[in-house]
GROMACS .gro file of C-alpha atoms in nm:
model
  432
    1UNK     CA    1  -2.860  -0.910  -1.723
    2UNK     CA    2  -3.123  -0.836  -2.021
    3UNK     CA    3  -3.388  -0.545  -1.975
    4UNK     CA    4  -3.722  -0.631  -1.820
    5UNK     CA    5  -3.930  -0.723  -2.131
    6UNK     CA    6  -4.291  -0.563  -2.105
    7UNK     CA    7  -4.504  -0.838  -2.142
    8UNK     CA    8  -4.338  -0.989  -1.858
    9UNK     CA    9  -4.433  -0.699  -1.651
   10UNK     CA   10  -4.764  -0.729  -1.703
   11UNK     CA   11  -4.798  -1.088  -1.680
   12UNK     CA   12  -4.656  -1.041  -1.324
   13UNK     CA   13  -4.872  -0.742  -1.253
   14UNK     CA   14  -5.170  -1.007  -1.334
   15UNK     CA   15  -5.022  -1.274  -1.175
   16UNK     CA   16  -4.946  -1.079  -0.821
   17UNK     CA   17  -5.216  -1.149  -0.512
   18UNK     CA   18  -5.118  -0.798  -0.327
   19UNK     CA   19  -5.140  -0.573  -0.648
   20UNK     CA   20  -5.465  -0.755  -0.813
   21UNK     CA   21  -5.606  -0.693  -0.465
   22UNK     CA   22  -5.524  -0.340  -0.494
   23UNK     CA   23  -5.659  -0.290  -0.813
   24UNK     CA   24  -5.964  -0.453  -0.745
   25UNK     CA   25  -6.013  -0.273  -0.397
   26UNK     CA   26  -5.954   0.129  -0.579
   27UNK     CA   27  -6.197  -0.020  -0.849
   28UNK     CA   28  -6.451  -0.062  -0.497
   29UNK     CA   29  -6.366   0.198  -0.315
   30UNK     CA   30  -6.172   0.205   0.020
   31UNK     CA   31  -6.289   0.203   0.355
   32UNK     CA   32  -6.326   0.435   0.654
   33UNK     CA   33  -6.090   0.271   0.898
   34UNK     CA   34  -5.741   0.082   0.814
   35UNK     CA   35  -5.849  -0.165   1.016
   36UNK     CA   36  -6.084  -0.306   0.759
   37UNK     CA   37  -5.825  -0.359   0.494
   38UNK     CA   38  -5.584  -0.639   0.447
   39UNK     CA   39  -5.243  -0.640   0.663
   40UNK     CA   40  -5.076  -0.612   0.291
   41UNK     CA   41  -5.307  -0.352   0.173
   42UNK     CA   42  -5.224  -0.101   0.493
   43UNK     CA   43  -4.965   0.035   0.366
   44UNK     CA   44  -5.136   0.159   0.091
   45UNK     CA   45  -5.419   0.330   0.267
   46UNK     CA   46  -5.207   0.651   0.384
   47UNK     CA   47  -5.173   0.723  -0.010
   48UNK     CA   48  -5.494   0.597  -0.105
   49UNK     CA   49  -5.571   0.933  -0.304
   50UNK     CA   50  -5.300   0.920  -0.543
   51UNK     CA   51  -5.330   0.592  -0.662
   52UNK     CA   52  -5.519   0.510  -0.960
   53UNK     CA   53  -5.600   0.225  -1.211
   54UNK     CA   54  -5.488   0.201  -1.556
   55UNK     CA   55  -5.556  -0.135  -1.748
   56UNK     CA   56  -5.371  -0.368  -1.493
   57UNK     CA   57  -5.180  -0.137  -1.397
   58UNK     CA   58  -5.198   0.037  -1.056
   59UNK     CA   59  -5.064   0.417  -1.039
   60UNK     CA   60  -4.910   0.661  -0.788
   61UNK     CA   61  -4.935   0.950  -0.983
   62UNK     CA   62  -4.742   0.882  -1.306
   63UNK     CA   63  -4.543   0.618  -1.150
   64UNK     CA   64  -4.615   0.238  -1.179
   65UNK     CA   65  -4.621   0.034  -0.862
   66UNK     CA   66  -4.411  -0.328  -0.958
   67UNK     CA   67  -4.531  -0.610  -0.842
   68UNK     CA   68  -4.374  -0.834  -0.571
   69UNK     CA   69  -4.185  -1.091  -0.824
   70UNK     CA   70  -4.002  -0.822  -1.032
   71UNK     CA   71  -3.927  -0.570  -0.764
   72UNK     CA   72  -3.546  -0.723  -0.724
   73UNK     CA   73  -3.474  -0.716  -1.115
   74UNK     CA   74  -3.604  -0.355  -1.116
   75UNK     CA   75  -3.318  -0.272  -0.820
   76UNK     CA   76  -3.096  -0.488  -1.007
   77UNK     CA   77  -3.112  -0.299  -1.317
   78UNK     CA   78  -3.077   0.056  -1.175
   79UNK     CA   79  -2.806  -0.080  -0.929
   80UNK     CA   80  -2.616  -0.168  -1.280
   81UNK     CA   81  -2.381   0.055  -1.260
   82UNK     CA   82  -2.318   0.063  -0.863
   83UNK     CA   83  -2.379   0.418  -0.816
   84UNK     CA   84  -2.401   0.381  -0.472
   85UNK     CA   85  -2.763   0.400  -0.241
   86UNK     CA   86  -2.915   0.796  -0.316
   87UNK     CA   87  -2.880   0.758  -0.698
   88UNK     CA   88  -2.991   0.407  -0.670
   89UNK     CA   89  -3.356   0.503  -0.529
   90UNK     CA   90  -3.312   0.860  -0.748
   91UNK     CA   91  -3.313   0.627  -1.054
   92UNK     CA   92  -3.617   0.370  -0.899
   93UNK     CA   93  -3.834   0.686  -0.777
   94UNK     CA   94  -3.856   0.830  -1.125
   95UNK     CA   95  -4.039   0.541  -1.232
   96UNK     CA   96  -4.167   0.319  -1.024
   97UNK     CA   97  -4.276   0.293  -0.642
   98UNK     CA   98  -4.354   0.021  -0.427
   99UNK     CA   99  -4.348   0.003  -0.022
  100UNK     CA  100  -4.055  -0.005   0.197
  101UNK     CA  101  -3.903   0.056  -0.142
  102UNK     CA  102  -3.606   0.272  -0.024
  103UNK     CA  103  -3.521   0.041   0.266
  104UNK     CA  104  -3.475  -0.294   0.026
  105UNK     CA  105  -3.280  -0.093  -0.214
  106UNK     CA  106  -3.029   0.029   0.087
  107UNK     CA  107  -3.067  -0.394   0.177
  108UNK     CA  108  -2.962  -0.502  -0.153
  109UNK     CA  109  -2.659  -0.244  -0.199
  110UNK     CA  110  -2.517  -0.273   0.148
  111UNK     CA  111  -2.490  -0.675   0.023
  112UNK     CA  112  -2.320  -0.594  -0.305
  113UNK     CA  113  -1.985  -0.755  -0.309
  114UNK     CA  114  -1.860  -0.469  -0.557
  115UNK     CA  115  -1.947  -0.158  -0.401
  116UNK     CA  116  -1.860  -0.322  -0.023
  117UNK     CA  117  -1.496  -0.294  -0.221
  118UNK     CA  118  -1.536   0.074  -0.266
  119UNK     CA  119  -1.723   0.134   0.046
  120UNK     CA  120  -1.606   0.521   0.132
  121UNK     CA  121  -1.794   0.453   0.429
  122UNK     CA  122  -1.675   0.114   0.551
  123UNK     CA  123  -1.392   0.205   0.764
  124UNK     CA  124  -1.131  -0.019   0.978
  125UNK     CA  125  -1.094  -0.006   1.381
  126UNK     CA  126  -0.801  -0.023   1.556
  127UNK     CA  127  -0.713  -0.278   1.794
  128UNK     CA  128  -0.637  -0.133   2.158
  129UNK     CA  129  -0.276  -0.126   2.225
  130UNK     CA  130  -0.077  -0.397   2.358
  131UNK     CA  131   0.212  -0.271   2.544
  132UNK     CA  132   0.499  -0.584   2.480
  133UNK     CA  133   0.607  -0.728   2.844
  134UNK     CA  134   0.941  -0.634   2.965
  135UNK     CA  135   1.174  -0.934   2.928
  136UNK     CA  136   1.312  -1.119   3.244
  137UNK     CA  137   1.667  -0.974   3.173
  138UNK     CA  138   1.857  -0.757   2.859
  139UNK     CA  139   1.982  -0.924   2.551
  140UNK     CA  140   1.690  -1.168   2.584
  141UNK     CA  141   1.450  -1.045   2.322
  142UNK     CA  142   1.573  -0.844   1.989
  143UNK     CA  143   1.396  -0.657   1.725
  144UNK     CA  144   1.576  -0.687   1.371
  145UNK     CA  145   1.480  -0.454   1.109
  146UNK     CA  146   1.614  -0.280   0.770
  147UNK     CA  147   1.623   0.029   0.720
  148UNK     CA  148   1.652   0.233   0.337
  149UNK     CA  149   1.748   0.266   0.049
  150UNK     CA  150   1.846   0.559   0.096
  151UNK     CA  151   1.859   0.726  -0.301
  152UNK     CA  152   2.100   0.993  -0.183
  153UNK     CA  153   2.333   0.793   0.036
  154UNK     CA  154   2.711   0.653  -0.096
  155UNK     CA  155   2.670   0.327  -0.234
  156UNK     CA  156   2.791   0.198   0.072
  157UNK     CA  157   2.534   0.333   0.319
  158UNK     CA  158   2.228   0.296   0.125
  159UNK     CA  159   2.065   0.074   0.407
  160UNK     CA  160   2.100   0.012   0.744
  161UNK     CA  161   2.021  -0.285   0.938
  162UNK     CA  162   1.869  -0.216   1.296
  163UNK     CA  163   1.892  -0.455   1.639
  164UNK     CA  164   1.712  -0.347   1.952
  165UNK     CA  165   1.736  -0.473   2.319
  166UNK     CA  166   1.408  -0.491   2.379
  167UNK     CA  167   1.491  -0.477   2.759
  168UNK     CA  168   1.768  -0.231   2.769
  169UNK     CA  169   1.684  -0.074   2.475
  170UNK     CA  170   2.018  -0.101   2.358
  171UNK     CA  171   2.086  -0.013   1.970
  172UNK     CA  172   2.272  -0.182   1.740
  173UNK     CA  173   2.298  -0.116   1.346
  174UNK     CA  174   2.556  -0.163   1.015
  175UNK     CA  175   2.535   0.019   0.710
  176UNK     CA  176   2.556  -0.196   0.394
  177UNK     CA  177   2.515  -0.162   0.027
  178UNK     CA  178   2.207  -0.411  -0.033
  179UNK     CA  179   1.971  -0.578   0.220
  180UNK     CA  180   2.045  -0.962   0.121
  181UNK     CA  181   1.998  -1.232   0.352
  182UNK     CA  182   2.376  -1.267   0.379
  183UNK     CA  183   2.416  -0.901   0.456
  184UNK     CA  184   2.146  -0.922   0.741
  185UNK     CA  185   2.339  -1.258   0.870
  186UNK     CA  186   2.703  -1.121   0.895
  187UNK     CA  187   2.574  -0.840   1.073
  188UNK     CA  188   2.375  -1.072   1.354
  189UNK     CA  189   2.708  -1.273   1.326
  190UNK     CA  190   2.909  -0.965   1.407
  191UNK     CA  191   2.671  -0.850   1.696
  192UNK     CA  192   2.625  -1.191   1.840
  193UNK     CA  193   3.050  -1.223   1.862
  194UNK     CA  194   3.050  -0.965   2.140
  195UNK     CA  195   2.707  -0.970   2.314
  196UNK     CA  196   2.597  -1.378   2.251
  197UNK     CA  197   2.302  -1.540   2.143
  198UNK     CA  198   1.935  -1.392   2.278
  199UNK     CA  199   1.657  -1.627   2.305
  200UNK     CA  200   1.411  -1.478   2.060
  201UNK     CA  201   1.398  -1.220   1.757
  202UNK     CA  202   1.132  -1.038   1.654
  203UNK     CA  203   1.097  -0.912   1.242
  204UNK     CA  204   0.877  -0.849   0.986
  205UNK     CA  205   0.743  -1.055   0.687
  206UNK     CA  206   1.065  -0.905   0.477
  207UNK     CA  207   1.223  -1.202   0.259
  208UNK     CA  208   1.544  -1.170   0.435
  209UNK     CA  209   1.357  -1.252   0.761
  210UNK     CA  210   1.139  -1.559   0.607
  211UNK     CA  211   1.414  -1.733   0.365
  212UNK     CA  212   1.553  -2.094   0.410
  213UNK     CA  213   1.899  -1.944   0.509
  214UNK     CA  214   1.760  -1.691   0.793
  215UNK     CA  215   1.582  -1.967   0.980
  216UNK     CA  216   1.825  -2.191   0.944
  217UNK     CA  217   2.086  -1.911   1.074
  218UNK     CA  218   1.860  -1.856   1.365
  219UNK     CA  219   1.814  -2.258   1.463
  220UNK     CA  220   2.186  -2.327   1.446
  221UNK     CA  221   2.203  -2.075   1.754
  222UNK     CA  222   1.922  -2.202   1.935
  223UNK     CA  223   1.716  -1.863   1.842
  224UNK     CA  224   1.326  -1.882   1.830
  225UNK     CA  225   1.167  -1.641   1.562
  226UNK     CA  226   0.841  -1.385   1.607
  227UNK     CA  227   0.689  -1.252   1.283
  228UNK     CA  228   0.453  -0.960   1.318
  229UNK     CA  229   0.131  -0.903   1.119
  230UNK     CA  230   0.181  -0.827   0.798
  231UNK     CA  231   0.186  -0.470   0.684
  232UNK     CA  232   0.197  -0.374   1.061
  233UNK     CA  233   0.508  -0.213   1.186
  234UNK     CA  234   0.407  -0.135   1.503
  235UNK     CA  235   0.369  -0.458   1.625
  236UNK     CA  236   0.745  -0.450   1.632
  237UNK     CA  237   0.726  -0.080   1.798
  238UNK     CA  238   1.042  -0.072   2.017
  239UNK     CA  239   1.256  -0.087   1.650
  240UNK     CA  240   1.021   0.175   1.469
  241UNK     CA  241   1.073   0.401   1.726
  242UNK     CA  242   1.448   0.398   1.719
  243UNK     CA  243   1.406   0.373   1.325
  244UNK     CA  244   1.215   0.745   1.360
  245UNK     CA  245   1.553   0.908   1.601
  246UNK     CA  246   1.815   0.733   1.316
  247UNK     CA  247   1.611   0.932   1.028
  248UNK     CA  248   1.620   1.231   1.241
  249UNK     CA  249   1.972   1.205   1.259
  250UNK     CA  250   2.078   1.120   0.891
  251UNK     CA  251   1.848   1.429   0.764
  252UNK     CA  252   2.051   1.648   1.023
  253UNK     CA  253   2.345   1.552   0.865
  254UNK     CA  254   2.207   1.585   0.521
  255UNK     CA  255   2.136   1.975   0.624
  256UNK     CA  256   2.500   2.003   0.774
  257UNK     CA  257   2.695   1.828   0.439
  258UNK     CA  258   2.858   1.595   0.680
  259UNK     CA  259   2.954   1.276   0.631
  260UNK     CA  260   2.628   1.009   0.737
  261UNK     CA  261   2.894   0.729   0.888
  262UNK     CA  262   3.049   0.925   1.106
  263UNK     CA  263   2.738   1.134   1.225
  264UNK     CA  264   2.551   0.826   1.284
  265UNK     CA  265   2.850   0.639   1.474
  266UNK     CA  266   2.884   0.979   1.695
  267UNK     CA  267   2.471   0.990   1.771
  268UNK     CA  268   2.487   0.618   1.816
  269UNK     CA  269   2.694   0.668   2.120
  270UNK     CA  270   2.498   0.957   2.280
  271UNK     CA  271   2.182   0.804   2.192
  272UNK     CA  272   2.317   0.457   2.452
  273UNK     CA  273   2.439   0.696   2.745
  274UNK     CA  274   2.093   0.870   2.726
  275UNK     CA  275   1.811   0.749   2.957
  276UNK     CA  276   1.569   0.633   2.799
  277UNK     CA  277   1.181   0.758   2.831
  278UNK     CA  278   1.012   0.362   2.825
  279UNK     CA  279   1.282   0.289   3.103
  280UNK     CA  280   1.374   0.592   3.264
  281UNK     CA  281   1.769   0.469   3.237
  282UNK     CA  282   2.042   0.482   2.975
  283UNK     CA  283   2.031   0.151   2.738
  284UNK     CA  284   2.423   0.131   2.859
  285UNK     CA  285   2.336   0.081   3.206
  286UNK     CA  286   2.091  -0.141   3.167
  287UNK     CA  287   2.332  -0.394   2.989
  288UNK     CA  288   2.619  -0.321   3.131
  289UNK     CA  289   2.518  -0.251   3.449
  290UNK     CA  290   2.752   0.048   3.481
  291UNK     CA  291   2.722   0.402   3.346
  292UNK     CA  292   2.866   0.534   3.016
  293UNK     CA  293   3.145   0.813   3.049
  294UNK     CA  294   3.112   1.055   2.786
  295UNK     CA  295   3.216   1.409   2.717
  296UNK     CA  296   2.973   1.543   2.978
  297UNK     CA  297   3.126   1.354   3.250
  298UNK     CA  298   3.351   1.568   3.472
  299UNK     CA  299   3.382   1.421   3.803
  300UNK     CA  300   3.454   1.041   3.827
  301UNK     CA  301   3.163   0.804   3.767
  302UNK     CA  302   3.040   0.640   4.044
  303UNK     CA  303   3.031   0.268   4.109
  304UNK     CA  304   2.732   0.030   4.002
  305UNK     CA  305   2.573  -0.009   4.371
  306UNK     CA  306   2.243  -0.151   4.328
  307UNK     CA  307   2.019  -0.375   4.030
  308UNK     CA  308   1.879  -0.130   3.817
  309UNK     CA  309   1.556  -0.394   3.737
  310UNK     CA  310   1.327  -0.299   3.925
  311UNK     CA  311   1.362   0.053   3.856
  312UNK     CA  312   1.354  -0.012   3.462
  313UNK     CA  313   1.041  -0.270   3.524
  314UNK     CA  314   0.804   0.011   3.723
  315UNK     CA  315   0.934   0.292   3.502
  316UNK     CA  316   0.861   0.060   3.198
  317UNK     CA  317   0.492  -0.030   3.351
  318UNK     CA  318   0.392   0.344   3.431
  319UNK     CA  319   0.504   0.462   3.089
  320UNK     CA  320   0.306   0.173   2.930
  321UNK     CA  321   0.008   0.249   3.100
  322UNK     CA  322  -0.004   0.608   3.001
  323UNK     CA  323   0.038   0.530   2.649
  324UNK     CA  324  -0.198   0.288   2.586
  325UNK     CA  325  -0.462   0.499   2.768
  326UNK     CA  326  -0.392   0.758   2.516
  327UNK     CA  327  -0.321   0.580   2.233
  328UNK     CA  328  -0.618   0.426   2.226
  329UNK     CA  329  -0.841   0.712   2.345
  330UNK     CA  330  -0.712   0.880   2.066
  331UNK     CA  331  -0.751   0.630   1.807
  332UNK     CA  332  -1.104   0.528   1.897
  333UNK     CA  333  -0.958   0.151   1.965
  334UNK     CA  334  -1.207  -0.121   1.981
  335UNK     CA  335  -1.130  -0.453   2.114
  336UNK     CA  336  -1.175  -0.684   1.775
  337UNK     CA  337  -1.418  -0.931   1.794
  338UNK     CA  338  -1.387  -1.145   1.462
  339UNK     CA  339  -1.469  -1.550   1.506
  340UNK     CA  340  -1.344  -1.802   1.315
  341UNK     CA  341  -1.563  -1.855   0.957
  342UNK     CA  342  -1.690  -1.513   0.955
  343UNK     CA  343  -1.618  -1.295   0.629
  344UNK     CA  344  -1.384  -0.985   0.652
  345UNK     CA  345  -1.224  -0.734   0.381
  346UNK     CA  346  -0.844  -0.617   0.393
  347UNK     CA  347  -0.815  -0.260   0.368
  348UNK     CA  348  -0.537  -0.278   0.131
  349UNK     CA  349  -0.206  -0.109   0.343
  350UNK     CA  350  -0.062  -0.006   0.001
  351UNK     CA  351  -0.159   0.274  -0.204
  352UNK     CA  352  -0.418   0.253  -0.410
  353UNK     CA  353  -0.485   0.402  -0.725
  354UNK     CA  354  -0.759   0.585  -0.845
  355UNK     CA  355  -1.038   0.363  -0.999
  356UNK     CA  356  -0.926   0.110  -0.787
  357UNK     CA  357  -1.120  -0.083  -0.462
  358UNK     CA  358  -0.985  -0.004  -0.131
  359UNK     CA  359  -1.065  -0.339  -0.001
  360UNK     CA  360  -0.944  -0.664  -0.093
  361UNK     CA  361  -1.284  -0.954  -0.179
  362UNK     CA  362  -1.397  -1.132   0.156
  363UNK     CA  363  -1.162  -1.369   0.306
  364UNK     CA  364  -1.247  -1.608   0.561
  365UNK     CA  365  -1.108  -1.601   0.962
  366UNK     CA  366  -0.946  -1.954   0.971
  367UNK     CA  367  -0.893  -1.873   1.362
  368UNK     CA  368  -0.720  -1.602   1.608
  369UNK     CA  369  -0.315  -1.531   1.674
  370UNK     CA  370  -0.334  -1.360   1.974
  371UNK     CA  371  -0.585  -1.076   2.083
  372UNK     CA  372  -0.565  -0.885   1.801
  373UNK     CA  373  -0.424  -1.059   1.508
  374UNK     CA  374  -0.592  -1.384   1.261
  375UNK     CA  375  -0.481  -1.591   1.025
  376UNK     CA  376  -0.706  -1.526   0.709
  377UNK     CA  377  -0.799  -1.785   0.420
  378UNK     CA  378  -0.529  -1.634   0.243
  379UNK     CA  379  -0.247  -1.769   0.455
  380UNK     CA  380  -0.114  -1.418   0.579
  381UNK     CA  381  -0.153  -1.345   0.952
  382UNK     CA  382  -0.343  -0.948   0.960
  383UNK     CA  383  -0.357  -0.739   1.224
  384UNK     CA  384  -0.727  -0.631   1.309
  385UNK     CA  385  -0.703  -0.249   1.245
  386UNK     CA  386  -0.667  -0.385   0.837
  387UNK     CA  387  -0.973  -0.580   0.866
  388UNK     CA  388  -1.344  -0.456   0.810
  389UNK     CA  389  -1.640  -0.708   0.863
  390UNK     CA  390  -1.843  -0.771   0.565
  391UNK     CA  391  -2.183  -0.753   0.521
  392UNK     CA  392  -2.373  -1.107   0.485
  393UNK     CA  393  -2.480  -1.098   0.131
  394UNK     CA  394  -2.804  -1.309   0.072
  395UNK     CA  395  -2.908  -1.521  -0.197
  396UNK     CA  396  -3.183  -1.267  -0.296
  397UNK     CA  397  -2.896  -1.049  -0.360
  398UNK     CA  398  -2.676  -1.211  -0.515
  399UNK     CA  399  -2.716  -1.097  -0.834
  400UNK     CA  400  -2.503  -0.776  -0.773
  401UNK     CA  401  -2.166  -0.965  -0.767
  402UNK     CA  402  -2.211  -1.010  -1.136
  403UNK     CA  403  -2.387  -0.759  -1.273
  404UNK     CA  404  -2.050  -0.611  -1.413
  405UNK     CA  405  -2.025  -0.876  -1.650
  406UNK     CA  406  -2.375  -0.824  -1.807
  407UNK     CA  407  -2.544  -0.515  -2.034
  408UNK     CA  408  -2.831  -0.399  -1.889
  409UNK     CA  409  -3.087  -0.172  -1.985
  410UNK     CA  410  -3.348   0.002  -1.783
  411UNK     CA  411  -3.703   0.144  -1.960
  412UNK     CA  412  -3.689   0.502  -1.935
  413UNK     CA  413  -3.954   0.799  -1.945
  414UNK     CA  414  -4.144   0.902  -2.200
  415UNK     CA  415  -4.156   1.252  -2.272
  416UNK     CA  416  -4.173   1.475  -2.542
  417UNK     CA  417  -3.819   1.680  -2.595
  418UNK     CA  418  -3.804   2.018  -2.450
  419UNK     CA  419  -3.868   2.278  -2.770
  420UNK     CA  420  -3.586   2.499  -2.755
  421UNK     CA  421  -3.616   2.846  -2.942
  422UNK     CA  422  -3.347   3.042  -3.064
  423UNK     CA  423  -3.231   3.408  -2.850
  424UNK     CA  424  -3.387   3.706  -2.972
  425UNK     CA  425  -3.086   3.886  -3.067
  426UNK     CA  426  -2.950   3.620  -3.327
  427UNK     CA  427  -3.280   3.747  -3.566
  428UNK     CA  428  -3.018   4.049  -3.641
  429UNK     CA  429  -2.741   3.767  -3.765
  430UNK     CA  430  -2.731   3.529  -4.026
  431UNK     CA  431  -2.672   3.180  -3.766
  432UNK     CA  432  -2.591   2.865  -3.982
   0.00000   0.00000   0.00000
């Protein structure tokens, strides 16, 4: 975008009804009452004494008031190099003025497609939680999940691939030197060889968990297959937080130099006889239907008497509801409220480098998948806390998508150069 050319400017000064009736009504004089003027003169009537008349030109003080058709070039040009609202009207104010001035710059800015991508002040809500439903029975519903590399690990242990009960909460993992489809299949193989088949399994967007040989793995077994959002781990929440305790564990036996197989085998087996705090049993009992002896145990265990389900299912319920009540007290949740068409920006769940936007361009809802997840224009299914609505950007405004691809230049003051004088003391010195 070129600089405003002068003779431009004052053909559109000419040219404009409101400012030619300005001129013409400080050349008469103004009245004693607003309510004699013109509705488009009133709001020049509160600063009626500062204005003045120069050629066609109309003054307040030393700055010129634009006329109507070249007041969005003028916010185009100091918008040039998206410097964000203040500076914006800083850079206007020094030179021009015009009414409600300050309120069309903030108009034109908030619509920029550029600086919406480096918002600081845009900011993503979280969706409330949504506690997952307790399956009908254990070994039902699974959550798979990979854990590493980790650097410091033997090369045989630098990942570890999870499986959770999702209604026991019964662990299962395998340590393994790469995270390959294959790998992630002989393990399910393994696990499936003593406890059968579930019904469904739920993973992430990881390529082992959306190749060709996966789902075919999983229909050869009758298995149905949940993906969560992408770049949202807690959708799959009952594996993250076992994911958290296995860390915990490996890092203690980082700090005691023992070996990490043999630690985690050993914790494994504590961590099943423990009750759980979701169910209020031990993961053991729950798919066994028996208790666990262990080390503790002195006297004889007793005998399975009752189903444990509905204790687990009201334990599970009260525990849910006091965690999504705080969870999303604490977060500031806010049910999302996106409709299909409408224009959002993905917070990018990476991190992002200096210099770089924060937000992705605007993507288009296709349509919802679920309560708080949508399938974007870009394919991928996002949760809502990564999406921030966009602001509608008009066709008046339009102009500040591309203004990065254009020179502009902006007339600036003119003013004599400050004289600057030498210090006192250097009259002693010889000062090239």
């Amino acid at each position: 975008m070129s600089s405003l050319p002068v003779a431009d400017f004052d053909s559109a000064c000419s040219t404009c009804p409101e400012l030619v009736a300005l001129h013409s009504q400080i050349q008469n004089g103004w009245p004693s009452s607003i309510k004699a003027l013109d509705v488009t003169l009133a709001p020049y009537y509160k600063i009626r004494n500062e204005l003045a008349t120069l050629s066609d030109y109309v003054l307040r003080g030393s700055r010129l008031i634009a006329p109507l058709s070249v007041r969005p070039k003028l916010i185009a040009l100091a918008h040039e190099s998206h410097q964000g609202i203040v500076r914006t009207k800083q850079r206007l104010r020094d030179l021009y003025w015009w009414p409600k001035m300050d309120s069309q710059v903030q108009s034109a800015i908030t619509s920029c497609l550029l600086c919406q991508s480096n918002d600081k002040t845009a900011h993503t809500n979280p969706a409330p939680l949504q506690p997952v439903p307790l399956p009908d029975g254990p070994w039902k519903k699974l959550g798979l999940d990979i854990v590493g590399p980790f650097d410091t690990a033997i090369p045989a242990c630098r990942y570890v691939i999870t499986l959770t009960d999702y209604y026991s909460k019964w662990p299962e993992l395998a340590f393994s030197p790469s995270a390959t489809t294959d790998d992630v299949i002989q393990f399910l193989s393994s696990v499936f060889s003593r406890h059968g088949n579930p019904e469904n399994i739920v993973t992430d967007n990881g390529t082992q968990f959306t190749s060709v040989m996966f789902t075919s793995f999983l229909q050869n077994r009758g298995i149905s297959h949940s993906r969560t959002s992408v770049y949202y781990p807690a959708a799959n929440g009952a594996i993250e937080r076992f994911h958290r305790a296995l860390r915990t564990c490996i890092q203690t036996a980082i700090q005691q130099s023992k070996p990490w197989k043999a630690t985690v085998l050993d914790w494994l087996q504590v961590y099943r006889a423990t009750p759980h705090a979701t169910t209020s049993l031990t993961p053991y009992e729950l798919l066994y239907g028996r208790k666990m002896r262990t080390k503790l145990d002195v006297l004889p265990l007793p005998p399975a008497v009752s189903p444990l389900d509905d204790v687990a299912r009201h334990s599970v319920q009260k525990y849910q509801l006091k965690m999504q009540r705080y969870t999303d007290g604490r977060r500031h949740a806010r049910k999302p409220s996106f409709l299909p068409g409408e224009s959002v920006r993905i917070r990018k769940p990476h991190y992002v480098p200096k210099g770089h936007p924060r937000f992705t361009p605007p993507v288009t809802v296709t349509k919802a998948k679920g309560s708080n997840a949508f399938l974007l224009s870009d394919g991928k299914i996002w949760n809502a806390t990564h999406l921030a609505r966009c602001c509608p950007v008009t066709e008046k405004n339009a102009y500040t998508a591309r203004l990065h691809h254009t020179q502009i230049g902006l007339p600036t003051a003119r003013r004599l150069p400050r004289v600057k004088y030498k210090p006192r003391w250097h009259k002693d010195y010889i000062v090239p």
